[in-house]
Structures are given as structure tokens and as C-alpha cells.
CSV table of C-alpha atoms in Angstrom, one decimal:
chain,number,residue,atom,x,y,z
A,1,UNK,CA,21.5,5.9,11.8
A,2,UNK,CA,20.1,3.6,14.5
A,3,UNK,CA,21.1,6.0,17.2
A,4,UNK,CA,17.6,7.4,18.0
A,5,UNK,CA,15.4,4.4,18.7
A,6,UNK,CA,12.2,4.3,20.7
A,7,UNK,CA,11.2,1.0,22.4
A,8,UNK,CA,8.2,-0.5,20.5
A,9,UNK,CA,6.5,-1.2,23.8
A,10,UNK,CA,6.6,2.4,24.8
A,11,UNK,CA,4.8,3.7,21.7
A,12,UNK,CA,1.4,3.6,20.2
A,13,UNK,CA,1.5,3.3,16.4
A,14,UNK,CA,-1.2,5.3,14.6
A,15,UNK,CA,-2.5,4.5,11.2
A,16,UNK,CA,0.1,5.4,8.6
A,17,UNK,CA,-2.5,7.6,6.8
A,18,UNK,CA,-5.1,9.0,9.2
A,19,UNK,CA,-7.2,11.4,7.1
A,20,UNK,CA,-7.1,10.7,3.4
A,21,UNK,CA,-9.3,12.5,1.0
A,22,UNK,CA,-10.6,9.2,-0.3
A,23,UNK,CA,-10.9,5.7,1.0
A,24,UNK,CA,-11.8,3.6,-2.0
A,25,UNK,CA,-12.7,-0.1,-1.8
A,26,UNK,CA,-13.1,-3.0,-4.3
A,27,UNK,CA,-15.6,-5.8,-3.9
A,28,UNK,CA,-15.5,-9.3,-5.3
A,29,UNK,CA,-11.8,-8.9,-6.4
A,30,UNK,CA,-10.5,-12.4,-5.5
A,31,UNK,CA,-11.6,-15.4,-7.5
A,32,UNK,CA,-11.8,-17.6,-4.4
A,33,UNK,CA,-14.0,-15.0,-2.7
A,34,UNK,CA,-16.4,-15.1,-5.7
A,35,UNK,CA,-16.4,-18.9,-5.6
A,36,UNK,CA,-17.4,-19.1,-1.9
A,37,UNK,CA,-20.5,-16.9,-2.7
A,38,UNK,CA,-21.4,-18.8,-5.9
A,39,UNK,CA,-21.0,-15.6,-7.9
A,40,UNK,CA,-19.4,-15.0,-11.3
A,41,UNK,CA,-16.1,-13.1,-11.5
A,42,UNK,CA,-16.9,-9.5,-12.3
A,43,UNK,CA,-16.1,-8.1,-15.7
A,44,UNK,CA,-15.5,-4.7,-14.3
A,45,UNK,CA,-14.2,-3.6,-10.8
A,46,UNK,CA,-17.0,-3.2,-8.2
A,47,UNK,CA,-16.2,0.0,-6.4
A,48,UNK,CA,-17.5,1.3,-3.1
A,49,UNK,CA,-16.2,3.4,-0.3
A,50,UNK,CA,-15.7,3.8,3.4
A,51,UNK,CA,-15.5,7.2,5.1
A,52,UNK,CA,-12.0,8.1,6.3
A,53,UNK,CA,-13.4,8.3,9.9
A,54,UNK,CA,-13.5,4.5,9.8
A,55,UNK,CA,-9.7,4.4,9.9
A,56,UNK,CA,-8.0,3.3,13.2
A,57,UNK,CA,-4.5,2.2,14.2
A,58,UNK,CA,-2.9,-1.1,13.5
A,59,UNK,CA,-3.2,-2.2,17.1
A,60,UNK,CA,-6.2,-0.2,18.2
A,61,UNK,CA,-9.6,-1.7,19.2
A,62,UNK,CA,-12.4,-2.4,16.8
A,63,UNK,CA,-15.6,-1.1,18.4
A,64,UNK,CA,-18.5,-3.6,18.0
A,65,UNK,CA,-21.5,-1.4,17.2
A,66,UNK,CA,-24.7,-1.9,19.2
A,67,UNK,CA,-26.6,-1.6,15.9
A,68,UNK,CA,-25.1,-4.8,14.4
A,69,UNK,CA,-25.0,-8.5,15.2
A,70,UNK,CA,-23.1,-9.6,12.2
A,71,UNK,CA,-19.6,-8.0,12.3
A,72,UNK,CA,-17.1,-9.7,10.0
A,73,UNK,CA,-13.4,-9.5,9.0
A,74,UNK,CA,-11.8,-8.9,5.6
A,75,UNK,CA,-8.0,-8.8,5.3
A,76,UNK,CA,-7.0,-6.6,2.4
A,77,UNK,CA,-3.9,-5.3,0.5
A,78,UNK,CA,-4.1,-1.5,0.5
A,79,UNK,CA,-2.3,0.7,-2.0
A,80,UNK,CA,-1.4,4.3,-1.0
A,81,UNK,CA,-1.4,6.9,-3.8
A,82,UNK,CA,1.6,9.1,-4.0
A,83,UNK,CA,1.1,11.1,-7.2
A,84,UNK,CA,-1.9,13.0,-8.4
A,85,UNK,CA,-3.6,11.8,-11.5
A,86,UNK,CA,-6.8,11.4,-13.6
A,87,UNK,CA,-7.4,9.1,-16.6
A,88,UNK,CA,-4.2,7.2,-15.6
A,89,UNK,CA,-3.1,4.6,-18.1
A,90,UNK,CA,-2.6,1.1,-16.7
A,91,UNK,CA,0.9,1.0,-18.1
A,92,UNK,CA,2.0,3.9,-15.9
A,93,UNK,CA,-0.3,3.4,-12.9
A,94,UNK,CA,2.3,2.1,-10.5
A,95,UNK,CA,4.1,5.5,-10.9
A,96,UNK,CA,1.2,6.9,-8.9
A,97,UNK,CA,1.6,4.5,-6.0
A,98,UNK,CA,4.0,5.4,-3.1
A,99,UNK,CA,3.6,2.1,-1.3
A,100,UNK,CA,1.4,-0.6,0.4
A,101,UNK,CA,0.0,-1.5,3.8
A,102,UNK,CA,-2.3,-3.9,5.5
A,103,UNK,CA,-6.0,-3.2,6.0
A,104,UNK,CA,-9.0,-4.9,7.6
A,105,UNK,CA,-12.3,-4.0,5.8
A,106,UNK,CA,-14.5,-4.7,8.9
A,107,UNK,CA,-18.1,-5.2,7.7
A,108,UNK,CA,-21.5,-5.2,9.4
A,109,UNK,CA,-23.1,-7.8,7.1
A,110,UNK,CA,-26.7,-7.1,8.3
A,111,UNK,CA,-26.4,-3.5,7.2
A,112,UNK,CA,-24.4,-4.3,4.1
A,113,UNK,CA,-26.7,-7.1,2.8
A,114,UNK,CA,-30.2,-6.4,4.1
A,115,UNK,CA,-30.6,-2.9,5.5
A,116,UNK,CA,-30.2,0.6,4.1
A,117,UNK,CA,-31.6,-0.5,0.7
A,118,UNK,CA,-28.6,-2.9,0.5
A,119,UNK,CA,-26.3,-0.1,-0.2
A,120,UNK,CA,-23.0,-1.1,1.2
A,121,UNK,CA,-21.8,2.2,2.7
A,122,UNK,CA,-23.3,2.1,6.2
A,123,UNK,CA,-22.3,-1.5,6.8
A,124,UNK,CA,-18.7,-0.7,5.9
A,125,UNK,CA,-18.1,2.6,7.6
A,126,UNK,CA,-18.8,2.4,11.3
A,127,UNK,CA,-16.1,4.1,13.3
A,128,UNK,CA,-13.0,1.8,13.7
A,129,UNK,CA,-14.0,-0.4,10.8
A,130,UNK,CA,-10.7,0.1,8.9
A,131,UNK,CA,-7.7,-0.8,10.9
A,132,UNK,CA,-4.6,0.1,8.9
A,133,UNK,CA,-0.9,-0.3,9.1
A,134,UNK,CA,1.6,-1.1,10.6
A,135,UNK,CA,3.4,1.1,8.1
A,136,UNK,CA,3.6,2.1,4.5
A,137,UNK,CA,6.1,-0.2,2.7
A,138,UNK,CA,7.4,1.6,-0.3
A,139,UNK,CA,6.7,-0.1,-3.6
A,140,UNK,CA,10.5,-0.5,-4.3
A,141,UNK,CA,10.8,-2.7,-1.2
A,142,UNK,CA,8.1,-5.1,-2.3
A,143,UNK,CA,9.4,-7.7,-4.8
A,144,UNK,CA,6.0,-8.5,-6.4
A,145,UNK,CA,2.8,-7.1,-4.9
A,146,UNK,CA,0.8,-9.5,-7.0
A,147,UNK,CA,2.4,-12.6,-5.4
A,148,UNK,CA,2.2,-12.2,-1.6
A,149,UNK,CA,0.4,-14.5,0.8
A,150,UNK,CA,-2.4,-12.8,2.7
A,151,UNK,CA,-4.0,-14.2,5.9
A,152,UNK,CA,-6.4,-13.4,8.7
A,153,UNK,CA,-6.8,-15.2,12.0
A,154,UNK,CA,-9.5,-14.8,14.7
A,155,UNK,CA,-8.5,-15.8,18.2
A,156,UNK,CA,-5.5,-17.7,16.7
A,157,UNK,CA,-7.7,-19.7,14.3
A,158,UNK,CA,-6.7,-19.2,10.6
A,159,UNK,CA,-9.7,-18.0,8.7
A,160,UNK,CA,-8.3,-16.5,5.5
A,161,UNK,CA,-5.2,-17.9,3.7
A,162,UNK,CA,-4.7,-16.9,0.1
A,163,UNK,CA,-2.4,-15.0,-2.2
A,164,UNK,CA,-2.6,-11.8,-4.1
A,165,UNK,CA,-2.0,-14.0,-7.1
A,166,UNK,CA,-5.8,-14.5,-7.0
A,167,UNK,CA,-6.7,-10.9,-7.5
A,168,UNK,CA,-9.2,-10.4,-10.3
A,169,UNK,CA,-8.0,-6.9,-11.1
A,170,UNK,CA,-4.4,-6.0,-10.1
A,171,UNK,CA,-3.4,-2.7,-8.7
A,172,UNK,CA,-2.6,-1.0,-12.0
A,173,UNK,CA,-6.0,-2.0,-13.5
A,174,UNK,CA,-7.8,-0.7,-10.4
A,175,UNK,CA,-6.0,2.7,-10.5
A,176,UNK,CA,-6.7,3.1,-14.2
A,177,UNK,CA,-10.4,2.2,-13.6
A,178,UNK,CA,-11.0,4.4,-10.6
A,179,UNK,CA,-9.1,7.4,-12.2
A,180,UNK,CA,-11.7,7.4,-15.0
A,181,UNK,CA,-14.2,8.7,-12.5
A,182,UNK,CA,-12.2,10.7,-9.9
A,183,UNK,CA,-8.9,12.4,-9.5
A,184,UNK,CA,-6.5,10.4,-7.3
A,185,UNK,CA,-4.4,12.5,-5.0
A,186,UNK,CA,-1.5,11.8,-2.6
A,187,UNK,CA,-2.7,10.0,0.5
A,188,UNK,CA,-5.7,8.4,-1.1
A,189,UNK,CA,-6.1,4.8,0.0
A,190,UNK,CA,-7.2,1.9,-2.3
A,191,UNK,CA,-8.3,-1.3,-0.6
A,192,UNK,CA,-8.1,-4.0,-3.2
A,193,UNK,CA,-10.5,-6.7,-1.9
A,194,UNK,CA,-10.5,-9.7,0.3
A,195,UNK,CA,-10.0,-13.4,-0.4
A,196,UNK,CA,-12.2,-16.3,0.7
A,197,UNK,CA,-12.7,-17.2,4.3
A,198,UNK,CA,-14.9,-14.4,5.6
A,199,UNK,CA,-17.4,-15.2,8.4
A,200,UNK,CA,-20.7,-14.6,6.7
A,201,UNK,CA,-20.2,-17.4,4.1
A,202,UNK,CA,-19.1,-20.0,6.6
A,203,UNK,CA,-21.5,-22.8,7.5
A,204,UNK,CA,-22.7,-21.9,10.0
A,205,UNK,CA,-21.8,-18.2,9.7
A,206,UNK,CA,-19.3,-16.9,12.2
A,207,UNK,CA,-19.2,-13.3,13.4
A,208,UNK,CA,-17.0,-11.2,15.6
A,209,UNK,CA,-17.9,-10.7,19.3
A,210,UNK,CA,-16.5,-8.4,22.0
A,211,UNK,CA,-13.3,-10.0,23.3
A,212,UNK,CA,-12.3,-11.5,20.0
A,213,UNK,CA,-8.8,-10.7,18.5
A,214,UNK,CA,-8.3,-10.3,14.8
A,215,UNK,CA,-4.9,-10.5,13.2
A,216,UNK,CA,-4.4,-9.6,9.6
A,217,UNK,CA,-1.0,-10.1,7.9
A,218,UNK,CA,0.4,-9.8,4.4
A,219,UNK,CA,3.8,-11.1,3.3
A,220,UNK,CA,6.5,-8.3,3.3
A,221,UNK,CA,4.0,-5.7,4.6
A,222,UNK,CA,3.6,-6.8,8.2
A,223,UNK,CA,0.8,-7.6,10.7
A,224,UNK,CA,-2.0,-5.7,12.3
A,225,UNK,CA,-3.8,-7.0,15.4
A,226,UNK,CA,-7.0,-5.6,16.8
A,227,UNK,CA,-9.3,-6.5,19.7
A,228,UNK,CA,-13.0,-6.3,19.4
A,229,UNK,CA,-14.6,-4.3,22.3
């Protein structure tokens, strides 16, 4: 009705989903991100995960861990599951999505790429390594989720500037693939990958430091902005 509004400045927005059963991620899912690494485009989705405890609010701080010197940014489109399913057909996969939001798949590259046997989990799942928000935009309100610009800036400098047109595997294909292995339930979050422009593949590499500010935005979905502390 518009009669019961709270001033934005007087509120703290939390993550739109704070404790999902599953937080599923996809690697190498933008063609330009594969190109910047000199890697071939995958023939099958590359799936990994973050623990739900990594989730933090859209404007909360990212805590730079003492155990890493290579903390990086990754703006990502996130799909939120709204309907339970297993062995979901790609043709009906969008019926299992309630909406979309913006995520930052913060990554400790030293732990991801060299330590812990080069298993990705620990480097991806430090506390606060998944800022999420600012809201879930229902799928009906998004004209074409596979044609949205997606950007990330660090301290006002544009680092990632791409489009979801460049996804290797779209949302329906990812849902169909993941549901071959696990049952998807309402509230599960699927991060769909990041485009080119991450810090580790820059020459020279660039990594986040305390005091930096990271802004991730996706057309029609909104903006999240997080300070590194």
C-alpha cells in the first residue's frame, strides 16, 4: 500500500536467504572467464560448494582472513530454488526457481589453487565469503535472465563488465545437471559462475586488502556493496 515504509538509512538489510540447505556453485561458466585463464570451455558443469555459513548481508563487511594473502572478487548471478525436485528436466527447470539475486563468490586463491590439495572448498568458504542480496527478484519480474549486464567494481574501478549472455550453461541446464545428483529444495541457492576480470588473472595480479570496497551489480537485480575489513 505504500503506507508503512521504513527509511532505508534506518535499516540493515540481511541476506535474502540466510541459512539455505545447500549453497551450490559453478566454476568456469563464462566463456570470457575461460579465455582469460587459457582454458577450454567445459563440456559439463563444474560444480563445487560453499558452506551456508559463508553468507553475509548485501552491505555487510567481508572479513579478510589472516590465513590468506590472495582474496579475490567474483560477481555472480544467483538463482534461488522455490520448488523441490530431483531429476528435473531442463524444459521445466525454471518452474523450480522462485527468483534471482546478486552474489559475490569471494575466493582465497592461495587456498583454492595451491593449498588443501587444491580442493576448492576451504578457499571459497571462509566466513563472510558470500555477500548476497539486496533482495530476491521474482523470475516473473526479470525480462530475460540470460541477457543481463553483470559488473564488479573495486574502489570505484570497474573490474568485471560482461553479460549473462556469455554463460556456458544457463540456469535450466544447471538445475537439470545438479538435480541428477541431489534433491533441490526451496531456499537452495545456485551461484552460476563469474565472468572475466577477477584479480588473480590480472597482470600483475590484484587482490583485496582491508579498506577496499567491492560493489557487485546485475541489471534488474540490484547492487550489493561490501567493505573489506
